[in-house]
C-alpha atoms as a PDB file:
ATOM      1  CA  UNK A   1      94.127 131.732 133.106  1.00  0.00           C
ATOM      2  CA  UNK A   2      96.274 128.878 131.784  1.00  0.00           C
ATOM      3  CA  UNK A   3      99.696 128.322 133.302  1.00  0.00           C
ATOM      4  CA  UNK A   4     102.196 125.952 131.725  1.00  0.00           C
ATOM      5  CA  UNK A   5     104.412 124.444 134.396  1.00  0.00           C
ATOM      6  CA  UNK A   6     107.882 123.696 133.060  1.00  0.00           C
ATOM      7  CA  UNK A   7     108.981 120.603 134.964  1.00  0.00           C
ATOM      8  CA  UNK A   8     112.112 120.165 132.873  1.00  0.00           C
ATOM      9  CA  UNK A   9     113.334 123.657 133.698  1.00  0.00           C
ATOM     10  CA  UNK A  10     112.639 123.146 137.405  1.00  0.00           C
ATOM     11  CA  UNK A  11     114.391 119.754 137.316  1.00  0.00           C
ATOM     12  CA  UNK A  12     117.519 121.396 135.889  1.00  0.00           C
ATOM     13  CA  UNK A  13     117.437 124.023 138.637  1.00  0.00           C
ATOM     14  CA  UNK A  14     117.038 121.350 141.311  1.00  0.00           C
ATOM     15  CA  UNK A  15     119.903 119.316 139.841  1.00  0.00           C
ATOM     16  CA  UNK A  16     122.154 122.368 140.120  1.00  0.00           C
ATOM     17  CA  UNK A  17     121.105 122.879 143.751  1.00  0.00           C
ATOM     18  CA  UNK A  18     121.751 119.202 144.536  1.00  0.00           C
ATOM     19  CA  UNK A  19     125.127 119.358 142.824  1.00  0.00           C
ATOM     20  CA  UNK A  20     126.077 122.279 145.049  1.00  0.00           C
ATOM     21  CA  UNK A  21     124.852 120.447 148.170  1.00  0.00           C
ATOM     22  CA  UNK A  22     126.876 117.337 147.312  1.00  0.00           C
ATOM     23  CA  UNK A  23     129.972 119.463 146.623  1.00  0.00           C
ATOM     24  CA  UNK A  24     129.508 121.091 150.036  1.00  0.00           C
ATOM     25  CA  UNK A  25     129.341 117.685 151.719  1.00  0.00           C
ATOM     26  CA  UNK A  26     132.496 116.550 149.957  1.00  0.00           C
ATOM     27  CA  UNK A  27     134.340 119.727 150.962  1.00  0.00           C
ATOM     28  CA  UNK A  28     133.446 118.977 154.590  1.00  0.00           C
ATOM     29  CA  UNK A  29     135.040 115.529 154.278  1.00  0.00           C
ATOM     30  CA  UNK A  30     131.900 113.436 153.880  1.00  0.00           C
ATOM     31  CA  UNK A  31     131.729 110.557 151.437  1.00  0.00           C
ATOM     32  CA  UNK A  32     129.419 111.084 148.477  1.00  0.00           C
ATOM     33  CA  UNK A  33     125.911 109.668 148.751  1.00  0.00           C
ATOM     34  CA  UNK A  34     125.522 106.383 146.876  1.00  0.00           C
ATOM     35  CA  UNK A  35     122.484 105.093 144.977  1.00  0.00           C
ATOM     36  CA  UNK A  36     122.184 101.426 144.043  1.00  0.00           C
ATOM     37  CA  UNK A  37     119.773 100.390 141.318  1.00  0.00           C
ATOM     38  CA  UNK A  38     118.610  96.844 140.743  1.00  0.00           C
ATOM     39  CA  UNK A  39     117.489  96.002 137.232  1.00  0.00           C
ATOM     40  CA  UNK A  40     116.079  92.509 136.734  1.00  0.00           C
ATOM     41  CA  UNK A  41     115.817  91.430 133.130  1.00  0.00           C
ATOM     42  CA  UNK A  42     116.290  93.366 129.927  1.00  0.00           C
ATOM     43  CA  UNK A  43     113.261  95.612 129.500  1.00  0.00           C
ATOM     44  CA  UNK A  44     114.469  98.404 127.154  1.00  0.00           C
ATOM     45  CA  UNK A  45     112.374 101.143 128.803  1.00  0.00           C
ATOM     46  CA  UNK A  46     113.644 100.154 132.250  1.00  0.00           C
ATOM     47  CA  UNK A  47     117.228 100.117 130.989  1.00  0.00           C
ATOM     48  CA  UNK A  48     116.827 103.671 129.690  1.00  0.00           C
ATOM     49  CA  UNK A  49     115.218 104.861 132.926  1.00  0.00           C
ATOM     50  CA  UNK A  50     117.979 103.382 135.076  1.00  0.00           C
ATOM     51  CA  UNK A  51     120.693 104.732 132.766  1.00  0.00           C
ATOM     52  CA  UNK A  52     119.187 108.228 133.059  1.00  0.00           C
ATOM     53  CA  UNK A  53     119.250 107.921 136.863  1.00  0.00           C
ATOM     54  CA  UNK A  54     122.939 107.024 136.777  1.00  0.00           C
ATOM     55  CA  UNK A  55     123.715 109.876 134.376  1.00  0.00           C
ATOM     56  CA  UNK A  56     121.972 112.316 136.727  1.00  0.00           C
ATOM     57  CA  UNK A  57     123.854 110.876 139.716  1.00  0.00           C
ATOM     58  CA  UNK A  58     127.182 111.349 137.960  1.00  0.00           C
ATOM     59  CA  UNK A  59     126.343 114.954 137.078  1.00  0.00           C
ATOM     60  CA  UNK A  60     125.291 115.767 140.644  1.00  0.00           C
ATOM     61  CA  UNK A  61     128.278 113.986 142.199  1.00  0.00           C
ATOM     62  CA  UNK A  62     126.391 111.059 143.669  1.00  0.00           C
ATOM     63  CA  UNK A  63     128.017 107.647 143.380  1.00  0.00           C
ATOM     64  CA  UNK A  64     125.886 104.998 141.720  1.00  0.00           C
ATOM     65  CA  UNK A  65     125.979 101.249 141.513  1.00  0.00           C
ATOM     66  CA  UNK A  66     124.042  99.426 138.816  1.00  0.00           C
ATOM     67  CA  UNK A  67     123.159  95.847 139.581  1.00  0.00           C
ATOM     68  CA  UNK A  68     121.875  94.007 136.527  1.00  0.00           C
ATOM     69  CA  UNK A  69     120.323  90.636 137.228  1.00  0.00           C
ATOM     70  CA  UNK A  70     119.352  88.205 134.457  1.00  0.00           C
ATOM     71  CA  UNK A  71     115.612  87.834 133.960  1.00  0.00           C
ATOM     72  CA  UNK A  72     115.572  84.126 134.767  1.00  0.00           C
ATOM     73  CA  UNK A  73     116.785  84.319 138.390  1.00  0.00           C
ATOM     74  CA  UNK A  74     114.879  83.161 141.440  1.00  0.00           C
ATOM     75  CA  UNK A  75     113.238  85.593 143.826  1.00  0.00           C
ATOM     76  CA  UNK A  76     115.845  84.511 146.404  1.00  0.00           C
ATOM     77  CA  UNK A  77     118.641  85.999 144.302  1.00  0.00           C
ATOM     78  CA  UNK A  78     116.874  89.374 144.170  1.00  0.00           C
ATOM     79  CA  UNK A  79     116.125  89.227 147.904  1.00  0.00           C
ATOM     80  CA  UNK A  80     119.780  88.473 148.661  1.00  0.00           C
ATOM     81  CA  UNK A  81     120.951  91.458 146.593  1.00  0.00           C
ATOM     82  CA  UNK A  82     118.510  93.731 148.426  1.00  0.00           C
ATOM     83  CA  UNK A  83     119.714  92.357 151.772  1.00  0.00           C
ATOM     84  CA  UNK A  84     123.350  92.982 150.792  1.00  0.00           C
ATOM     85  CA  UNK A  85     122.565  96.576 149.836  1.00  0.00           C
ATOM     86  CA  UNK A  86     120.558  97.140 153.029  1.00  0.00           C
ATOM     87  CA  UNK A  87     123.578  95.979 155.046  1.00  0.00           C
ATOM     88  CA  UNK A  88     126.090  98.045 153.055  1.00  0.00           C
ATOM     89  CA  UNK A  89     126.733 101.268 155.015  1.00  0.00           C
ATOM     90  CA  UNK A  90     128.187 102.886 151.889  1.00  0.00           C
ATOM     91  CA  UNK A  91     124.862 102.566 150.038  1.00  0.00           C
ATOM     92  CA  UNK A  92     122.414 105.287 151.006  1.00  0.00           C
ATOM     93  CA  UNK A  93     119.577 104.634 148.572  1.00  0.00           C
ATOM     94  CA  UNK A  94     118.153 101.615 146.768  1.00  0.00           C
ATOM     95  CA  UNK A  95     115.925 101.626 143.710  1.00  0.00           C
ATOM     96  CA  UNK A  96     114.341  98.372 142.529  1.00  0.00           C
ATOM     97  CA  UNK A  97     113.337  99.018 138.934  1.00  0.00           C
ATOM     98  CA  UNK A  98     109.759  98.098 138.203  1.00  0.00           C
ATOM     99  CA  UNK A  99     108.195  96.394 136.300  1.00  0.00           C
ATOM    100  CA  UNK A 100     109.863  93.135 137.148  1.00  0.00           C
ATOM    101  CA  UNK A 101     109.813  90.234 134.689  1.00  0.00           C
ATOM    102  CA  UNK A 102     106.365  88.630 134.612  1.00  0.00           C
ATOM    103  CA  UNK A 103     107.190  85.553 136.713  1.00  0.00           C
ATOM    104  CA  UNK A 104     108.617  87.803 139.477  1.00  0.00           C
ATOM    105  CA  UNK A 105     105.775  90.328 139.425  1.00  0.00           C
ATOM    106  CA  UNK A 106     103.838  88.372 142.072  1.00  0.00           C
ATOM    107  CA  UNK A 107     106.778  89.050 144.443  1.00  0.00           C
ATOM    108  CA  UNK A 108     106.973  92.789 143.667  1.00  0.00           C
ATOM    109  CA  UNK A 109     105.398  93.968 146.916  1.00  0.00           C
ATOM    110  CA  UNK A 110     107.453  91.516 148.965  1.00  0.00           C
ATOM    111  CA  UNK A 111     110.673  92.743 147.328  1.00  0.00           C
ATOM    112  CA  UNK A 112     109.775  96.402 147.782  1.00  0.00           C
ATOM    113  CA  UNK A 113     109.016  95.813 151.469  1.00  0.00           C
ATOM    114  CA  UNK A 114     112.411  94.139 151.832  1.00  0.00           C
ATOM    115  CA  UNK A 115     114.168  97.441 151.029  1.00  0.00           C
ATOM    116  CA  UNK A 116     115.058  99.259 154.231  1.00  0.00           C
ATOM    117  CA  UNK A 117     112.679 102.245 154.652  1.00  0.00           C
ATOM    118  CA  UNK A 118     115.722 104.513 155.165  1.00  0.00           C
ATOM    119  CA  UNK A 119     117.123 103.484 151.774  1.00  0.00           C
ATOM    120  CA  UNK A 120     113.832 103.336 149.846  1.00  0.00           C
ATOM    121  CA  UNK A 121     114.295 106.163 147.350  1.00  0.00           C
ATOM    122  CA  UNK A 122     110.987 105.443 145.620  1.00  0.00           C
ATOM    123  CA  UNK A 123     109.004 105.798 148.837  1.00  0.00           C
ATOM    124  CA  UNK A 124     107.117 102.548 148.118  1.00  0.00           C
ATOM    125  CA  UNK A 125     107.893 100.762 151.384  1.00  0.00           C
ATOM    126  CA  UNK A 126     104.783 100.565 153.595  1.00  0.00           C
ATOM    127  CA  UNK A 127     106.492 102.571 156.358  1.00  0.00           C
ATOM    128  CA  UNK A 128     107.261 105.402 153.951  1.00  0.00           C
ATOM    129  CA  UNK A 129     103.770 105.339 152.462  1.00  0.00           C
ATOM    130  CA  UNK A 130     102.348 105.419 155.991  1.00  0.00           C
ATOM    131  CA  UNK A 131     104.455 108.475 156.836  1.00  0.00           C
ATOM    132  CA  UNK A 132     102.560 110.395 154.164  1.00  0.00           C
ATOM    133  CA  UNK A 133      99.463 110.229 156.376  1.00  0.00           C
ATOM    134  CA  UNK A 134     101.486 112.073 159.007  1.00  0.00           C
ATOM    135  CA  UNK A 135     102.548 114.665 156.391  1.00  0.00           C
ATOM    136  CA  UNK A 136     106.128 113.369 156.471  1.00  0.00           C
ATOM    137  CA  UNK A 137     106.975 113.523 152.777  1.00  0.00           C
ATOM    138  CA  UNK A 138     110.738 113.025 153.035  1.00  0.00           C
ATOM    139  CA  UNK A 139     110.648 109.671 151.252  1.00  0.00           C
ATOM    140  CA  UNK A 140     107.464 110.041 149.226  1.00  0.00           C
ATOM    141  CA  UNK A 141     106.994 108.404 145.834  1.00  0.00           C
ATOM    142  CA  UNK A 142     108.793 110.349 143.109  1.00  0.00           C
ATOM    143  CA  UNK A 143     105.961 111.322 140.765  1.00  0.00           C
ATOM    144  CA  UNK A 144     103.541 112.796 143.328  1.00  0.00           C
ATOM    145  CA  UNK A 145     106.406 114.482 145.187  1.00  0.00           C
ATOM    146  CA  UNK A 146     107.619 115.946 141.901  1.00  0.00           C
ATOM    147  CA  UNK A 147     104.164 117.284 141.112  1.00  0.00           C
ATOM    148  CA  UNK A 148     103.835 118.883 144.552  1.00  0.00           C
ATOM    149  CA  UNK A 149     107.314 120.425 144.181  1.00  0.00           C
ATOM    150  CA  UNK A 150     106.331 121.824 140.782  1.00  0.00           C
ATOM    151  CA  UNK A 151     103.092 123.316 142.149  1.00  0.00           C
ATOM    152  CA  UNK A 152     104.910 124.830 145.134  1.00  0.00           C
ATOM    153  CA  UNK A 153     107.575 126.311 142.829  1.00  0.00           C
ATOM    154  CA  UNK A 154     104.884 128.135 140.864  1.00  0.00           C
ATOM    155  CA  UNK A 155     103.012 129.097 144.079  1.00  0.00           C
ATOM    156  CA  UNK A 156      99.876 127.262 143.003  1.00  0.00           C
ATOM    157  CA  UNK A 157      97.337 126.352 145.660  1.00  0.00           C
ATOM    158  CA  UNK A 158      95.319 123.379 144.404  1.00  0.00           C
ATOM    159  CA  UNK A 159      92.781 123.248 147.213  1.00  0.00           C
ATOM    160  CA  UNK A 160      89.334 123.047 145.608  1.00  0.00           C
ATOM    161  CA  UNK A 161      90.652 123.112 142.027  1.00  0.00           C
ATOM    162  CA  UNK A 162      90.389 120.703 139.107  1.00  0.00           C
ATOM    163  CA  UNK A 163      93.828 119.622 137.897  1.00  0.00           C
ATOM    164  CA  UNK A 164      94.983 117.890 134.708  1.00  0.00           C
ATOM    165  CA  UNK A 165      98.390 116.221 134.676  1.00  0.00           C
ATOM    166  CA  UNK A 166     100.050 115.259 131.381  1.00  0.00           C
ATOM    167  CA  UNK A 167     103.039 112.946 131.634  1.00  0.00           C
ATOM    168  CA  UNK A 168     104.894 110.787 129.107  1.00  0.00           C
ATOM    169  CA  UNK A 169     105.345 107.814 131.401  1.00  0.00           C
END
C-alpha cells in the first residue's frame, strides 16, 4: 500500500502549535525566543532560504536577526560575529547558512563548531551530533528530524523497511 506523506500540511500544523506555545510564553511574561541567521555572501538560494526562516519566525512570534556579511570578508569576521551571538543572552538560536562562499568553505566545520551547542539550531555541532548516539534528538539536524517527525505523525514504523525520500533541496 502506498502512503503519501504530506510534509507541507504537517509543517503548517506544527507552525500553529509553535505559535500557540510562543504566545503562551509571552503571556507568562517571558521574552520571545530569538533566532539569529548569518548569511555570508549573496547566494540567491541561500537568501531565499534565510528569508523563509525569518518569515516563519515572524508568523510564529519568534524574533529574528539577519546578519548579512559580504562575501569577501575574512574568516575572523565570521568567527567574531558567531562569538558575539554566542555571548548575547537575548539570542537563543544561531543558524550559519551553508554553503559558504568558496574561499571560506575550508573553514565551514571550524565555524560550525564555534556555534555554542545550546544555540546550534541546525544540530551540526559535534556535541549535538554526538547526542544522537545517546538518542537525544533535541538539537538534531533539521532534515532527518523532520523526516522522523513526519513518519511518527503518520504512525509509520520503518524498522526493516525500504524507504524512498523525495525532496526538492
